[in-house]
Each structure stands twice: as C-alpha cells, then as structure tokens.
XYZ file of C-alpha atoms in Angstrom:
393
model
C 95.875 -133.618 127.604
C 99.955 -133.388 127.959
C 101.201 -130.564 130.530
C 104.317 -130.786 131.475
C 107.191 -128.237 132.442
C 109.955 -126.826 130.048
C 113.214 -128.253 130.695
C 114.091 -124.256 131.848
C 111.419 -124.548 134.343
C 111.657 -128.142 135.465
C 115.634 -126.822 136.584
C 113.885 -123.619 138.294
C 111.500 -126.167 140.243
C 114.187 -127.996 141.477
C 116.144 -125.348 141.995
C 113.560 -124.098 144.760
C 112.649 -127.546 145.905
C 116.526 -127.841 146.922
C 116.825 -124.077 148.660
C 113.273 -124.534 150.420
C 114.529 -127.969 151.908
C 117.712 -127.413 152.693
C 118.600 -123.669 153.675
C 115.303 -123.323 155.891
C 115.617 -125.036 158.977
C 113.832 -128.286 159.165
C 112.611 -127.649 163.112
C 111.328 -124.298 161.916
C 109.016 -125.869 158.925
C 107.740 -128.919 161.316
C 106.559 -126.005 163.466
C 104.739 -124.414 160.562
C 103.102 -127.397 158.993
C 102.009 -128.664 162.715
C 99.660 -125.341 162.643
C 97.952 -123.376 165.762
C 98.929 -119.931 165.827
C 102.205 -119.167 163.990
C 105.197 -117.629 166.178
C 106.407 -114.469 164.941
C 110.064 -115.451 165.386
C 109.595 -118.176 163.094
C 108.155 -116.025 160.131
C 110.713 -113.398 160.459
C 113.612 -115.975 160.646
C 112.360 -117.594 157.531
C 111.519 -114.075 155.476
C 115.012 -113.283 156.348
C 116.423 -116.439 154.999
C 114.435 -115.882 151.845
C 115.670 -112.178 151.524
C 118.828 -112.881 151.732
C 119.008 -115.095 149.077
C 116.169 -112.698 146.910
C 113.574 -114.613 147.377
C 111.305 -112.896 149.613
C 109.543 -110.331 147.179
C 110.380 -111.440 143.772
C 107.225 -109.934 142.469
C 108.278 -106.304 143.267
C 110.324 -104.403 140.628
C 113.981 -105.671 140.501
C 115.418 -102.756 142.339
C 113.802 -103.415 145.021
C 114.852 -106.935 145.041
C 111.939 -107.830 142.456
C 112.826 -110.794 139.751
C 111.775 -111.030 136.213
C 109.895 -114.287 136.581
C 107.181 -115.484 134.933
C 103.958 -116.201 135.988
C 105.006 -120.015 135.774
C 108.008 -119.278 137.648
C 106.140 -117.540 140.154
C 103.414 -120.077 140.368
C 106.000 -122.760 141.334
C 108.013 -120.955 143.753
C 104.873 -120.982 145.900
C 103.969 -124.456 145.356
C 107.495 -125.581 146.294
C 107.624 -123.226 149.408
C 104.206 -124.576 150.451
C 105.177 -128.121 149.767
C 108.567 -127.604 151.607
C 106.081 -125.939 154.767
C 108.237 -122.644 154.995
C 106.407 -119.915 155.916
C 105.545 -117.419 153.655
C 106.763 -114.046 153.082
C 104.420 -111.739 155.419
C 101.920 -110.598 153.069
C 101.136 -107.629 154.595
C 104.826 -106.677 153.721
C 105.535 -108.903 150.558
C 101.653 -108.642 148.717
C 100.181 -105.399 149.807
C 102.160 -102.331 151.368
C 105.122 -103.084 149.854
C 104.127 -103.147 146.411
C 101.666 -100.094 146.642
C 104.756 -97.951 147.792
C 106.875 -99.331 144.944
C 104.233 -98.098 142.702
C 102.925 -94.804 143.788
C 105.208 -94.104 146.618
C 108.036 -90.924 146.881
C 111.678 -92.272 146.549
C 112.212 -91.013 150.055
C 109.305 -93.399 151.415
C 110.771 -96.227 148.809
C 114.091 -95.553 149.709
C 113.071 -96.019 153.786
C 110.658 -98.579 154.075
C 110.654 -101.014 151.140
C 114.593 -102.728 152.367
C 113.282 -102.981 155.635
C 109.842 -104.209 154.680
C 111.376 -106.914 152.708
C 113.509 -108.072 155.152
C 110.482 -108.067 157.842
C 112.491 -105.524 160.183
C 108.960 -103.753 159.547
C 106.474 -106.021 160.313
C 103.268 -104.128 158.781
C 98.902 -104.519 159.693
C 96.472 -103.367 158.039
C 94.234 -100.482 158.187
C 91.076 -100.940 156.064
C 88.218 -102.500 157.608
C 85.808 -100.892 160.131
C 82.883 -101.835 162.138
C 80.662 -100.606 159.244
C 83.018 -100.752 156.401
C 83.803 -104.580 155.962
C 82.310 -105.483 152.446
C 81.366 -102.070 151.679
C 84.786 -100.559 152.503
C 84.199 -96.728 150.872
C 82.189 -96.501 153.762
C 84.838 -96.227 155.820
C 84.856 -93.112 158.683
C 88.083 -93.297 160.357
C 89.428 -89.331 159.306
C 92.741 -87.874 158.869
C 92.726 -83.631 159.197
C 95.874 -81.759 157.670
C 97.216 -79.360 160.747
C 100.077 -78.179 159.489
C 102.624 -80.536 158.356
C 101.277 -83.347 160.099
C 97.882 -85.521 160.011
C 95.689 -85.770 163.024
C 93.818 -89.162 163.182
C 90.872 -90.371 164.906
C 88.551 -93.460 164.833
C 88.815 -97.471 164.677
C 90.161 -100.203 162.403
C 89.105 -103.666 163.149
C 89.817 -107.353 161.917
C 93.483 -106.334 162.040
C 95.496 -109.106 161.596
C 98.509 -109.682 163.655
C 98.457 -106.493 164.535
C 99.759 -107.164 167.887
C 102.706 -108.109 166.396
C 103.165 -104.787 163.810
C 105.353 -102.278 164.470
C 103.430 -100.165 161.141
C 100.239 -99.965 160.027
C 99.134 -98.851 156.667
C 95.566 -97.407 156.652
C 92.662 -96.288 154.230
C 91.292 -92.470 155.991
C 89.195 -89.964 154.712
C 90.631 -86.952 154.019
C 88.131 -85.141 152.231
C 84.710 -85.477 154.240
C 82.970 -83.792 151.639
C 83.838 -85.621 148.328
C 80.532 -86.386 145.635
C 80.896 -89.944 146.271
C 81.959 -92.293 148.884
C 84.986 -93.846 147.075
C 86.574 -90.100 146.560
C 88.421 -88.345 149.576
C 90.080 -91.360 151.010
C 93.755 -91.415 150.812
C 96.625 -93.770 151.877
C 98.666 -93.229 155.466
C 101.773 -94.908 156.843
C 100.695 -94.664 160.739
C 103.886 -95.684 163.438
C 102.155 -98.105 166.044
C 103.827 -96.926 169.168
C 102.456 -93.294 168.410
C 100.521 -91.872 171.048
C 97.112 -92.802 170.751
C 97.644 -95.642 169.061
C 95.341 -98.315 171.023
C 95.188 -102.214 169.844
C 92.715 -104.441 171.612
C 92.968 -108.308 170.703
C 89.534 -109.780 169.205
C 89.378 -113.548 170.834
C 87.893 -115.625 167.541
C 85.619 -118.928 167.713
C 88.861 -121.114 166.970
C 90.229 -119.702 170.675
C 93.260 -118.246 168.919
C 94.125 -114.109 169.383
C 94.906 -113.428 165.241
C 93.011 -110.288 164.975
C 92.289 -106.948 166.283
C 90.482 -103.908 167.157
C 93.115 -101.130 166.563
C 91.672 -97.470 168.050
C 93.142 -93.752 166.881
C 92.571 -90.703 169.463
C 94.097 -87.594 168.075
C 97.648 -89.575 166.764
C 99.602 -87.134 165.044
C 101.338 -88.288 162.001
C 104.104 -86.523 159.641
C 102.356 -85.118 156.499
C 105.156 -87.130 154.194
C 104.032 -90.070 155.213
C 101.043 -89.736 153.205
C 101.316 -92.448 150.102
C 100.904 -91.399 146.510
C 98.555 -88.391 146.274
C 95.803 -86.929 148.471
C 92.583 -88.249 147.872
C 93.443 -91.670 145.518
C 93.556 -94.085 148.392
C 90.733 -95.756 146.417
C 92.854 -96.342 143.710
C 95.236 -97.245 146.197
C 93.554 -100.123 147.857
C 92.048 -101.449 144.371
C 95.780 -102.114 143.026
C 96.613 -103.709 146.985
C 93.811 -105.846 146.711
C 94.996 -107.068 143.522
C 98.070 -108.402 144.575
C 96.416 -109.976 147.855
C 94.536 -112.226 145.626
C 97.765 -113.508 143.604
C 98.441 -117.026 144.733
C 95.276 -117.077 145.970
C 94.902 -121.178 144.954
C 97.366 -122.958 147.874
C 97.483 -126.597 145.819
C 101.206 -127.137 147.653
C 99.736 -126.783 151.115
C 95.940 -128.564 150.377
C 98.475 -131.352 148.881
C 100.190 -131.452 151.976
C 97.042 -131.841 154.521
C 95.779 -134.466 152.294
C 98.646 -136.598 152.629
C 98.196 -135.874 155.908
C 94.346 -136.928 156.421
C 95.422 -140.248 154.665
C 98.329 -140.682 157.280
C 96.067 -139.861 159.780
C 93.152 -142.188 158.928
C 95.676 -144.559 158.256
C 96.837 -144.766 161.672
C 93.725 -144.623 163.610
C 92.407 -147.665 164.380
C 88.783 -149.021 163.521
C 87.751 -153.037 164.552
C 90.358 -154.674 162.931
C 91.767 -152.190 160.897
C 91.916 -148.620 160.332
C 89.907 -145.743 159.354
C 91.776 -145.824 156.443
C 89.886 -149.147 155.180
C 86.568 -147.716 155.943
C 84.916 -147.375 152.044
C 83.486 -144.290 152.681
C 86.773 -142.568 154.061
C 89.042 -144.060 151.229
C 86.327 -143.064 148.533
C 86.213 -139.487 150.213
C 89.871 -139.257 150.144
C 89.974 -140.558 146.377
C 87.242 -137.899 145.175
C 89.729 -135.053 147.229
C 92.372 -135.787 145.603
C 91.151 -135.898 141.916
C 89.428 -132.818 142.405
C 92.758 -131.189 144.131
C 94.711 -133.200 140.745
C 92.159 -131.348 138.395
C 92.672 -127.581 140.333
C 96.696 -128.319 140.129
C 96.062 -128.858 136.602
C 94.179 -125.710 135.795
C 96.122 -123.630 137.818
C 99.049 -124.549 135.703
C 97.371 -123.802 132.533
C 96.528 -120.532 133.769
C 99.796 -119.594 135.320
C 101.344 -120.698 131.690
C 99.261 -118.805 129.734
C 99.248 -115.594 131.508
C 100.432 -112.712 129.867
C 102.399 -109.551 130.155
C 102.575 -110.275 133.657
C 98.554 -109.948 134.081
C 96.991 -112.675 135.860
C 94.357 -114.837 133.813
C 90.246 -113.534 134.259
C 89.813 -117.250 135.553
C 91.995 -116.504 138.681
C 88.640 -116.604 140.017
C 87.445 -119.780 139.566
C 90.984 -120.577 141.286
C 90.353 -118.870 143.843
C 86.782 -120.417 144.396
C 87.799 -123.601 144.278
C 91.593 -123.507 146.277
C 89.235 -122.126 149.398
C 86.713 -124.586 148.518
C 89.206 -127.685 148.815
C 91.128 -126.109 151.534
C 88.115 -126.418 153.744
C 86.800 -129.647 152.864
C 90.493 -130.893 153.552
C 90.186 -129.492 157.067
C 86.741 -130.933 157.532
C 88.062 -134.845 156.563
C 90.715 -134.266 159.051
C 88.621 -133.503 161.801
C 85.940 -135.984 161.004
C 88.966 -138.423 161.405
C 90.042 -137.041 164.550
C 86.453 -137.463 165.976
C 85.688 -136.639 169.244
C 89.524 -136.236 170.121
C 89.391 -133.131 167.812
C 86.878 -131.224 170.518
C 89.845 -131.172 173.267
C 91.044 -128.223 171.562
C 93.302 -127.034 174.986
C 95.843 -129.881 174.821
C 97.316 -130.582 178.128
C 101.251 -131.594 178.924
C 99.663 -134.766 180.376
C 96.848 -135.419 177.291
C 96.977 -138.345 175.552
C 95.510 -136.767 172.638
C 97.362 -136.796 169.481
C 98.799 -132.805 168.911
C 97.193 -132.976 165.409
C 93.806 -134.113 166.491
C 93.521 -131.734 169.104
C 94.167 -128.655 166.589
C 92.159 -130.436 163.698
C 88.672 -128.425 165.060
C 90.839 -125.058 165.429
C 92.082 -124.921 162.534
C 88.739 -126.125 160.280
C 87.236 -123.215 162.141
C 90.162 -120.887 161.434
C 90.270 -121.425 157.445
C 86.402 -120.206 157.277
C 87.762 -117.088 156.501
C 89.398 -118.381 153.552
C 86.007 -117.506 151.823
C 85.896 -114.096 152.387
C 89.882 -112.972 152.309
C 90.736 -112.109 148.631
C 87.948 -111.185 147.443
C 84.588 -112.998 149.106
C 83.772 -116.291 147.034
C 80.552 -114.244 145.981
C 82.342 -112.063 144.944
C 84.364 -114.388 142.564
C 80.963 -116.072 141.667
C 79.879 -112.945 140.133
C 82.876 -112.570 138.149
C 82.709 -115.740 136.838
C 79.646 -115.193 136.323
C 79.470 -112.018 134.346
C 83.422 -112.137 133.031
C 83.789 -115.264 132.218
C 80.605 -116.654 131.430
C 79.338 -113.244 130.339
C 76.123 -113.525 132.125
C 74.632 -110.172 132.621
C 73.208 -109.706 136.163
C-alpha cells in the first residue's frame, strides 16, 4: 500500500509545520508539551496568534473566519499543531458553541459573540451534564421559565470544564416540563457567568488537579434573546455540538510526541549497566506502540482522504476507539518508566525528581477520561458494531 500526500498538500503541511514552529512562541509550547494543568494565559495567547493569522476556527463558515479546507487539509493542520505542541483552539469556543451559533443562531447573536469567541475574548463552559443526566443527558432537570422577556434559571450543571476560567456558559434547560418525551422541551441558553446566582464550586479529581466543576443556578435571570435557535430544539442542538466535539477525535501528532518521549525517557534512566531502554521487554513494548500508532496514522489518513462533502467517514469511530486507546497505553509506558518516582506527584523546589516523572501518574490518571469524552468508547463499539459491521443488536 502507497499513501502519500499530493504535492498541493505536501506545500499546505509545510506550510503549517513552518507557522506552528515559528510564529508560536517556543517557551509557550515547552510549557504545553511539559503537561499538568494548562495556564489559561497560555491558551488564549496562542488562540490569538492563530486568529490572527485565520487559523483558529477554520472549520466554521468563511465569514466567520471559516476556510474551505478539506478534510485532508484539516486533518493535517491538527497533526502539525499537535506535533509543533501549540495549544489548541479552546474547544468549547472553536468545536462546540461556536459552530452551533453559526448554524442556528440570529445574526445579532452571530454578529456579537462568534468574533469574540474566536479570538478567545469569550472564553466559554459548558452546560450539559447533571448529577443524573451524564450518559443519559435528556434527563436533564436544570429549568428555564419565560417571565417576560427574560429566562429565570434554576438547578446544577456539573463536570464543567474549566469553568472557573469562563466568562460564558452555554447550557442545555428544559423549557417545556411537560413535553411527550424526554428529548422534547429542552432548548439552548447563552447564560453570562458573573450573573447573580451564578455559583461555581471546583470538583478536586483523583489526578489532584482542579479541571472541573459543579456550576449552581438560583433564580439567574437571563435576556430572552439569548435563547439559541428556536424554543424547544436544544436536542437537536446538542446532537449537531456533539458532532463536531468528536472531529479530530484521533490525536496521532500528540501520541507521536509522548512516544518519542517514553523512548527518551527510558533511554535515559539507568538500569545495571545500561538503561531501561535496553531492557527487551521495554524496547519490544515500545516497538509494538509504535507500529500500532504507524497503522492508526495510516488509517486516519485514508479516512480523512476519502471523506466526502465535508462529512466525516462512519469509521471515525474506530478512530476514535483506538486514538484513546493508544493515548492511554502511551501514558501507562511512561509511568511504568518513571517507577516509583512517578508517585511523588507534589514536586518540591528542592526534589530531585525529574519534572516529567513526577507528572507521569497525573497525567495517566487524567487521560482516563479520554474514554468517555466524544462519545464513550461503548458507545463507538456499538457503532462499529451495528454501522460498520452491520451487526444488529
């Protein structure tokens, strides 16, 4: 099997391989690619320096700063920026608000949130899971009453990430208590975060890091225009949002990236007379990564090349499988080789601990989410499954 990029697309990697290493600060992507919890300064610096060349939302319609790309194109813009460790666009903004206002939003919302969402002077959270409405979202309680031209809200978001950091939040609330069916009666609300009533509470995870939270509503009064689309089609809504969160979904630039890593790593830890690097069972576990990571680049090039009309390919799934699948067993060999080191976690000024082996247990905790975000890998098994295999449950 030949793959290989047109000479039009080879010229648009290196076009992006150039701009990502050489127009985003160089301190700024060390930062990133060390890991721990990312500093918001950072990612808005580096959306900024993407929008201002147009290259922070190319996906959106082009006059909103959207490109015509293809899917290929699109596919190795990410893989460069990943590669290159520059933050992405925040996807809150770039992958999920931003595009459901472009769609279904009035021009007067388009007109005053989508420059400003773009450029991350908006930094957005989102609204959609509750304590009881996770997986099974529809079930969600959190209401929204019309009194006169303005909504009254009440009741609790949680898992809301970065939220302590959003100035917006864009939320799934029933508006019609009494609809035939759960997914009906829900529509889609642009909420201000310093509105009164507006409580956040951080939710400390088992990594040690603050990335989500509990975000409370008591009576918080919000203008009736800033109700998305029409009343009632949140559902909808959220469908086409979730969509877009599970574009790019396969991060081969940044699993790449740790790998080399893990072999630097176990290269330069020693083990008797050489290092863990020599060991046979750590160089054949490194080999087997990387073939498997090889045969994922692969296949998500043949399905970025072949989608069409814009549509991403049915087998997105399987990419999506997989790319969490390899991301975690990355993060596994690299704290295996960090060892004992790896449980320090806290890193002192006066440690002796390497900064990457303290983090490496953090962060394998941290990316066990990477299985549910996007669409739950059972989910994607039963697509496979029943779309792709057409295996009838």
């Amino acid at each position: 099997m030949h793959l290989h990029l047109t000479a039009e697309d080879a010229a648009f990697q290196q076009q992006m391989r150039e701009f990502f290493t050489t127009q985003v600060p160089q301190d700024l992507r060390q930062r990133w690619a060390a890991g721990g919890e990312p500093s918001a300064d950072d990612m808005r610096q580096a959306q900024r320096i993407l929008n201002e060349a147009g290259l922070a939302v190319p996906h959106w319609p082009v006059e909103w700063g959207g490109k015509e790309w293809s899917q290929l194109q699109r596919h190795i813009y990410l893989q460069e920026m990943q590669d290159a460790s520059v933050p992405p666009p925040l996807a809150f903004n770039a992958n999920m608000v931003g595009p459901v206002i472009a769609a279904f939003g009035s021009q007067e919302l388009k007109e005053r949130f989508l420059p400003p969402t773009a450029n991350l002077d908006i930094w957005w959270c989102q609204g959609f899971s509750e304590p009881n409405a996770g997986s099974d979202l529809a079930s969600l309680r959190t209401s929204a009453v019309l009194e006169g031209d303005e909504w009254v809200v009440n009741g609790q978001k949680t898992w809301t990430t970065l939220g302590q950091h959003a100035d917006w939040i864009f939320a799934l609330v029933r508006t019609e208590p009494d609809a035939p069916k759960k997914q009906m009666g829900i529509s889609f609300l642009l909420i201000d975060m310093k509105s009164p009533g507006v409580t956040v509470r951080p939710i400390q995870l088992i990594d040690g890091g603050h990335e989500v939270n509990e975000v409370f509503f008591e009576n918080v009064r919000v203008p009736a225009d800033q109700l998305v689309g029409e009343r009632g089609q949140g559902w909808t809504y959220a469908k086409f949002l979730l969509g877009n969160e599970r574009v790019g979904v396969a991060p081969v630039g940044s699993i790449k990236r740790r790998l080399a890593d893990a072999k630097s790593y176990a290269a330069a830890t020693r083990d008797g007379n050489g290092s863990l690097l020599d060991q046979p069972l750590v160089a054949a576990r490194i080999a087997e990564l990387e073939s498997q990571v090889a045969a994922l680049e692969l296949t998500v090039l043949r399905v970025a090349g072949n989608s069409k009309e814009g549509k991403p390919d049915p087998v997105s799934s399987i990419l999506k499988l997989r790319g969490s699948q390899l991301q975690q067993d990355v993060l596994e060999l690299i704290a295996d080789i960090a060892g004992p080191a790896s449980l320090e976690w806290k890193r002192g000024d006066d440690s002796e601990t390497e900064a990457w082996a303290a983090l490496a247990t953090p962060t394998y905790l941290n990316f066990r989410k990477a299985s549910i975000y996007g669409g739950s890998n059972e989910v994607q098994r039963s697509v496979i499954a029943s779309a792709i295999l057409g295996l009838k449950g």
